Short mmCIF file of C-alpha atoms and ligand atoms in Angstrom, two decimals:
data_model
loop_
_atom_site.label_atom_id
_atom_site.label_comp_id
_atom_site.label_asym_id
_atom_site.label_seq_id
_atom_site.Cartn_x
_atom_site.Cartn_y
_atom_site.Cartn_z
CA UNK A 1 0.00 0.00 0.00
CA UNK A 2 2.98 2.31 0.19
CA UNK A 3 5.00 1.52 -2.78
CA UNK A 4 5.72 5.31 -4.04
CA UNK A 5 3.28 5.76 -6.38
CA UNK A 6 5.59 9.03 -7.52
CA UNK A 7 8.26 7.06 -10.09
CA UNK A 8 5.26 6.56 -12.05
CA UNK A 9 3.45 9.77 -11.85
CA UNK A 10 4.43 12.95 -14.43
CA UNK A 11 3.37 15.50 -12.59
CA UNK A 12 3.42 16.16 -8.40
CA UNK A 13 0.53 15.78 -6.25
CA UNK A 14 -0.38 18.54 -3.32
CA UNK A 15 -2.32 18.53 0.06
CA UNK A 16 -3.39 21.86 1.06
CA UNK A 17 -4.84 21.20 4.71
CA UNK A 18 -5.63 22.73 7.92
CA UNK A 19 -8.33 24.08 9.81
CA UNK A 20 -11.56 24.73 8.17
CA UNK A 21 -11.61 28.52 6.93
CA UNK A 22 -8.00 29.20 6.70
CA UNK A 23 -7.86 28.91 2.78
CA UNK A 24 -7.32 26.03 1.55
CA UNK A 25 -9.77 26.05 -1.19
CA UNK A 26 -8.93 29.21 -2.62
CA UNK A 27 -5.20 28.66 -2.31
CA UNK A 28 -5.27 25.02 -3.86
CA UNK A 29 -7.83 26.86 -6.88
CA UNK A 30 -5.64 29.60 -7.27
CA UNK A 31 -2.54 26.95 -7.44
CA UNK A 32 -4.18 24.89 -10.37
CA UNK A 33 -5.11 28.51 -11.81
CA UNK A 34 -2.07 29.59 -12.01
CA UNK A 35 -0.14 25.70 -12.97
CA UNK A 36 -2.33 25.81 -16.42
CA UNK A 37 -4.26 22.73 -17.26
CA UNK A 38 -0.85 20.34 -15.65
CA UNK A 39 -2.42 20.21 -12.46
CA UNK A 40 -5.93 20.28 -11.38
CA UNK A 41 -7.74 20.91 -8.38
CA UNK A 42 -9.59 18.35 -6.15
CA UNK A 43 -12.02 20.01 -3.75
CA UNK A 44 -11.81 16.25 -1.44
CA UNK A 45 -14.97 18.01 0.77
CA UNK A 46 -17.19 18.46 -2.57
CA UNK A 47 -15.77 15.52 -3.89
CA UNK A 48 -16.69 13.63 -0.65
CA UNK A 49 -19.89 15.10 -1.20
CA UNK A 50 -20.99 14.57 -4.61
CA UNK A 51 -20.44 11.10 -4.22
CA UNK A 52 -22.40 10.76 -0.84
CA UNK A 53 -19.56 9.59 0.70
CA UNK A 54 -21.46 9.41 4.63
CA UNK A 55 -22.05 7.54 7.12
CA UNK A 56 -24.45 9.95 8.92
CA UNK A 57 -24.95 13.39 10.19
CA UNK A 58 -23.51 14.70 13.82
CA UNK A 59 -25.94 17.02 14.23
CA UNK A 60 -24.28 18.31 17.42
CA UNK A 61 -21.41 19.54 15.40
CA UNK A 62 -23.30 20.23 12.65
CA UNK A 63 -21.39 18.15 10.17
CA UNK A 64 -21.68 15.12 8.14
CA UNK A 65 -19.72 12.12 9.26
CA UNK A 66 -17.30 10.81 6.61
CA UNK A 67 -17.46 7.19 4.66
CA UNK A 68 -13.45 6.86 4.78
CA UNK A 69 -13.73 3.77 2.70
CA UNK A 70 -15.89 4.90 0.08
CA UNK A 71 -14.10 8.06 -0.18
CA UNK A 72 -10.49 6.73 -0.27
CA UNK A 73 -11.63 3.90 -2.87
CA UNK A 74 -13.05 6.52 -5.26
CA UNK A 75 -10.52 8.72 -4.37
CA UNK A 76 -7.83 6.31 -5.48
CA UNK A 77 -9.59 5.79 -9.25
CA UNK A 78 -9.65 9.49 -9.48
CA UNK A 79 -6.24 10.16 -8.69
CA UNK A 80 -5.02 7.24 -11.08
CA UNK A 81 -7.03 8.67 -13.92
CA UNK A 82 -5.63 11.98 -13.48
CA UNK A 83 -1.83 10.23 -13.03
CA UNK A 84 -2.33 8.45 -16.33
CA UNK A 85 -3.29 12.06 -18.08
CA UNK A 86 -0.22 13.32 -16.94
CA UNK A 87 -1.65 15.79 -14.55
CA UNK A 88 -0.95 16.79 -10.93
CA UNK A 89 -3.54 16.79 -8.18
CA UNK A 90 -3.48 19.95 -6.05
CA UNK A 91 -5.86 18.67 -3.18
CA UNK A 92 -7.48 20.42 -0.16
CA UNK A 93 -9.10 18.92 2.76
CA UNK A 94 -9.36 19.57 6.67
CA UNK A 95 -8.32 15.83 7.20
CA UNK A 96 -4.96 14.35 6.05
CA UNK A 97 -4.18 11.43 7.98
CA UNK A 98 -6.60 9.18 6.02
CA UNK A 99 -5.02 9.38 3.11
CA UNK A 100 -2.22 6.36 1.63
CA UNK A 101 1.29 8.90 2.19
CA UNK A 102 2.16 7.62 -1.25
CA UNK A 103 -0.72 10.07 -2.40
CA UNK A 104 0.91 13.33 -2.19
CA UNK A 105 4.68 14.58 -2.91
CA UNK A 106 3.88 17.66 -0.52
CA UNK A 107 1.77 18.57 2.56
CA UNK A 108 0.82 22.10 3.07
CA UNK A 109 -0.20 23.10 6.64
CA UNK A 110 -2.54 26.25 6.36
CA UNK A 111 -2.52 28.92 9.66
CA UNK A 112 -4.54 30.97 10.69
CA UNK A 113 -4.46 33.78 13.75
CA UNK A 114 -6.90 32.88 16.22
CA UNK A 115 -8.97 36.84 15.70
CA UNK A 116 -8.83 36.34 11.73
CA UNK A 117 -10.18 32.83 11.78
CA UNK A 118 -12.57 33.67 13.87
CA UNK A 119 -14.43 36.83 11.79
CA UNK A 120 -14.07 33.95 8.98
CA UNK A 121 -15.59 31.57 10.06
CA UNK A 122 -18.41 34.22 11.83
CA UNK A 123 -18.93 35.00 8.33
CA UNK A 124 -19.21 31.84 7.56
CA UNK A 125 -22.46 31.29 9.68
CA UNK A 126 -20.94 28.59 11.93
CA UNK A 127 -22.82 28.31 14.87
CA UNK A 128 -21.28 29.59 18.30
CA UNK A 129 -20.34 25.74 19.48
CA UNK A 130 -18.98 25.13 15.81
CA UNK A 131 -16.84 27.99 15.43
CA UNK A 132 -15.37 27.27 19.18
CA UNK A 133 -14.53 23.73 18.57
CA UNK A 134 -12.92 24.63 14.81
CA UNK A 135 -10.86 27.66 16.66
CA UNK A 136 -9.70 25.38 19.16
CA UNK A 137 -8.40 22.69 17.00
CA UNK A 138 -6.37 25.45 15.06
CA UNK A 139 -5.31 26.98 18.38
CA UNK A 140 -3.97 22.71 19.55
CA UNK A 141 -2.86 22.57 15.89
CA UNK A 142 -4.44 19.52 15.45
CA UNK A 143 -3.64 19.46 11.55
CA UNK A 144 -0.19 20.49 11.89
CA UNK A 145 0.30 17.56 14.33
CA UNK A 146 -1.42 15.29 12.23
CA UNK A 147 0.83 15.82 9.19
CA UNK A 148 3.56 15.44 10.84
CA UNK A 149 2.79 12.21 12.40
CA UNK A 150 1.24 11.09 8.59
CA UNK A 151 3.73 12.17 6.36
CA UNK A 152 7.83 12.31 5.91
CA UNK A 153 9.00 15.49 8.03
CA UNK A 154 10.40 16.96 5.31
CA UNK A 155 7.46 17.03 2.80
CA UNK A 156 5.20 19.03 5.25
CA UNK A 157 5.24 22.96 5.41
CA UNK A 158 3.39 24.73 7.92
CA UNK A 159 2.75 28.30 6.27
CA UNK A 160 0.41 31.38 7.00
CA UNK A 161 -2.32 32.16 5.32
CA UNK A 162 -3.59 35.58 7.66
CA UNK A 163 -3.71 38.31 4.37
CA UNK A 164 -3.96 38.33 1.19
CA UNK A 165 -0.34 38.73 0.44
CA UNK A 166 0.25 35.12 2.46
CA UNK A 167 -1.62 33.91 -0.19
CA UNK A 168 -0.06 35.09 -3.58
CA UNK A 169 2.74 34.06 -1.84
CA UNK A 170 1.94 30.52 -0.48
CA UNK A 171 0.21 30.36 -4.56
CA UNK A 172 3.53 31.54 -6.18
CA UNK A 173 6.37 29.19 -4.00
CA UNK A 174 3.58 26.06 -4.38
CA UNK A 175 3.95 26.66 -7.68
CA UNK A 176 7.88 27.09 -8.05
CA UNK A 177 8.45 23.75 -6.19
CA UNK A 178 5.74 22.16 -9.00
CA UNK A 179 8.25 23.19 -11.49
CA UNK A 180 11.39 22.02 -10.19
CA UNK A 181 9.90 18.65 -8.79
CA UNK A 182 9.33 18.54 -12.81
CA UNK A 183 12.06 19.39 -13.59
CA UNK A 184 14.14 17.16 -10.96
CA UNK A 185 11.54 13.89 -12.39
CA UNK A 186 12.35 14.19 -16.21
P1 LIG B 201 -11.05 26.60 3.68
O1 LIG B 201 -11.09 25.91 2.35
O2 LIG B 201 -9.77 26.35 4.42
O3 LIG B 201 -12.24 26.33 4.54
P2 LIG B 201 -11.52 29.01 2.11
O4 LIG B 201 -10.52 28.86 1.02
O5 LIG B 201 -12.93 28.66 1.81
O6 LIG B 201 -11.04 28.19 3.42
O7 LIG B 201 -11.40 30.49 2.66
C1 LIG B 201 -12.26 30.97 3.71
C2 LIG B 201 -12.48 32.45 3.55
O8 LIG B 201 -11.30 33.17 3.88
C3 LIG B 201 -12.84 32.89 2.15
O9 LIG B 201 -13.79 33.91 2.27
C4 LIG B 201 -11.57 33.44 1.58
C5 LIG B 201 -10.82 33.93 2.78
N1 LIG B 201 -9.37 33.71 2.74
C6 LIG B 201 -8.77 32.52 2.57
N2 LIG B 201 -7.44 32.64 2.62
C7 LIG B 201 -7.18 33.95 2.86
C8 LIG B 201 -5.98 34.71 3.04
N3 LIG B 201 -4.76 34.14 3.00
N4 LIG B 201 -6.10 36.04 3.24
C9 LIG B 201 -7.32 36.62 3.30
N5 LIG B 201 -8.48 35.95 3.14
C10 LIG B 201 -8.42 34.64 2.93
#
């Protein structure tokens, strides 16, 4: 199950995780925006979603509970479909220690200041209990710590993502290390 899947694959595959509201879908959009039609974008929440993969609803958390199984089976067809095209996955999700590490070639770690995620996720129209429990996992940094203990130390990156600037510039060195891991595979 972890035979590198990477001597085979073309193009490099990304998690973008963290926290929910600290950007991960924009960032991992704007990545496959700005990589051209070489990599493409895998919204794993909309994905999980699309193809009902639940168990049930927590309604005290307000949040559907995931079908790991069904979700990392269709995950894998996807991702080999997309590996045989030749194109890169830039992935986001708030979970990334489901996933087989032979998945991804890097693990980006998304944070966000405790005020900013906040007035995010207020905006968001989280409920009081919600938004506590999501602050609180970004204050333990429960993702961080989980993609460290998932993946090889030196494929994660914990970066910020507070302003705007954080990021064009998470976007523009996500997509410099796409070119040379290119560039080192050919
Ligand atoms: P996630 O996918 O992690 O839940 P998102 O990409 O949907 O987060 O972003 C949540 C909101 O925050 C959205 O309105 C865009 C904004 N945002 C995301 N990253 C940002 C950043 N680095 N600076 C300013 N705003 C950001």
């Amino acid at each position: 199950d972890d035979a590198p899947m990477s001597v085979s694959r073309r193009r490099p595959n990304i998690l973008i995780t963290g926290s929910p509201g600290v950007g991960k879908t924009c960032t991992a959009a704007s990545i496959a925006k700005t990589m051209g039609s070489d990599m493409v974008h895998v919204n794993v929440g909309k994905f999980a979603e699309e193809h009902k993969c639940y168990e049930g609803r927590d309604e005290e958390l307000d949040t559907n509970i995931l079908d790991e199984d069904k979700l990392l089976d269709l995950l894998e067809i996807q991702f080999q479909q997309l590996a045989a095209a030749n194109k890169g996955i830039v992935a986001d999700f708030h979970v990334c220690e489901i996933f087989p590490e032979r998945f991804f070639d890097l693990v980006l770690v998304l944070r966000t200041k405790t005020e900013t995620l906040f007035d995010r996720l207020t905006a968001r129209g989280y409920s009081e209990r919600k938004r506590s429990e999501n602050m609180e996992a970004e204050i333990m940094q429960v993702i961080l710590e989980e993609a460290r203990a998932s993946y090889a130390t030196e494929i994660v990156h914990e970066v910020p993502s507070n302003t705007v600037a954080d990021l064009q510039s998470n976007v523009q060195r996500a997509c410099q290390w796409c070119d040379q891991w290119v560039a080192d595979h050919t």
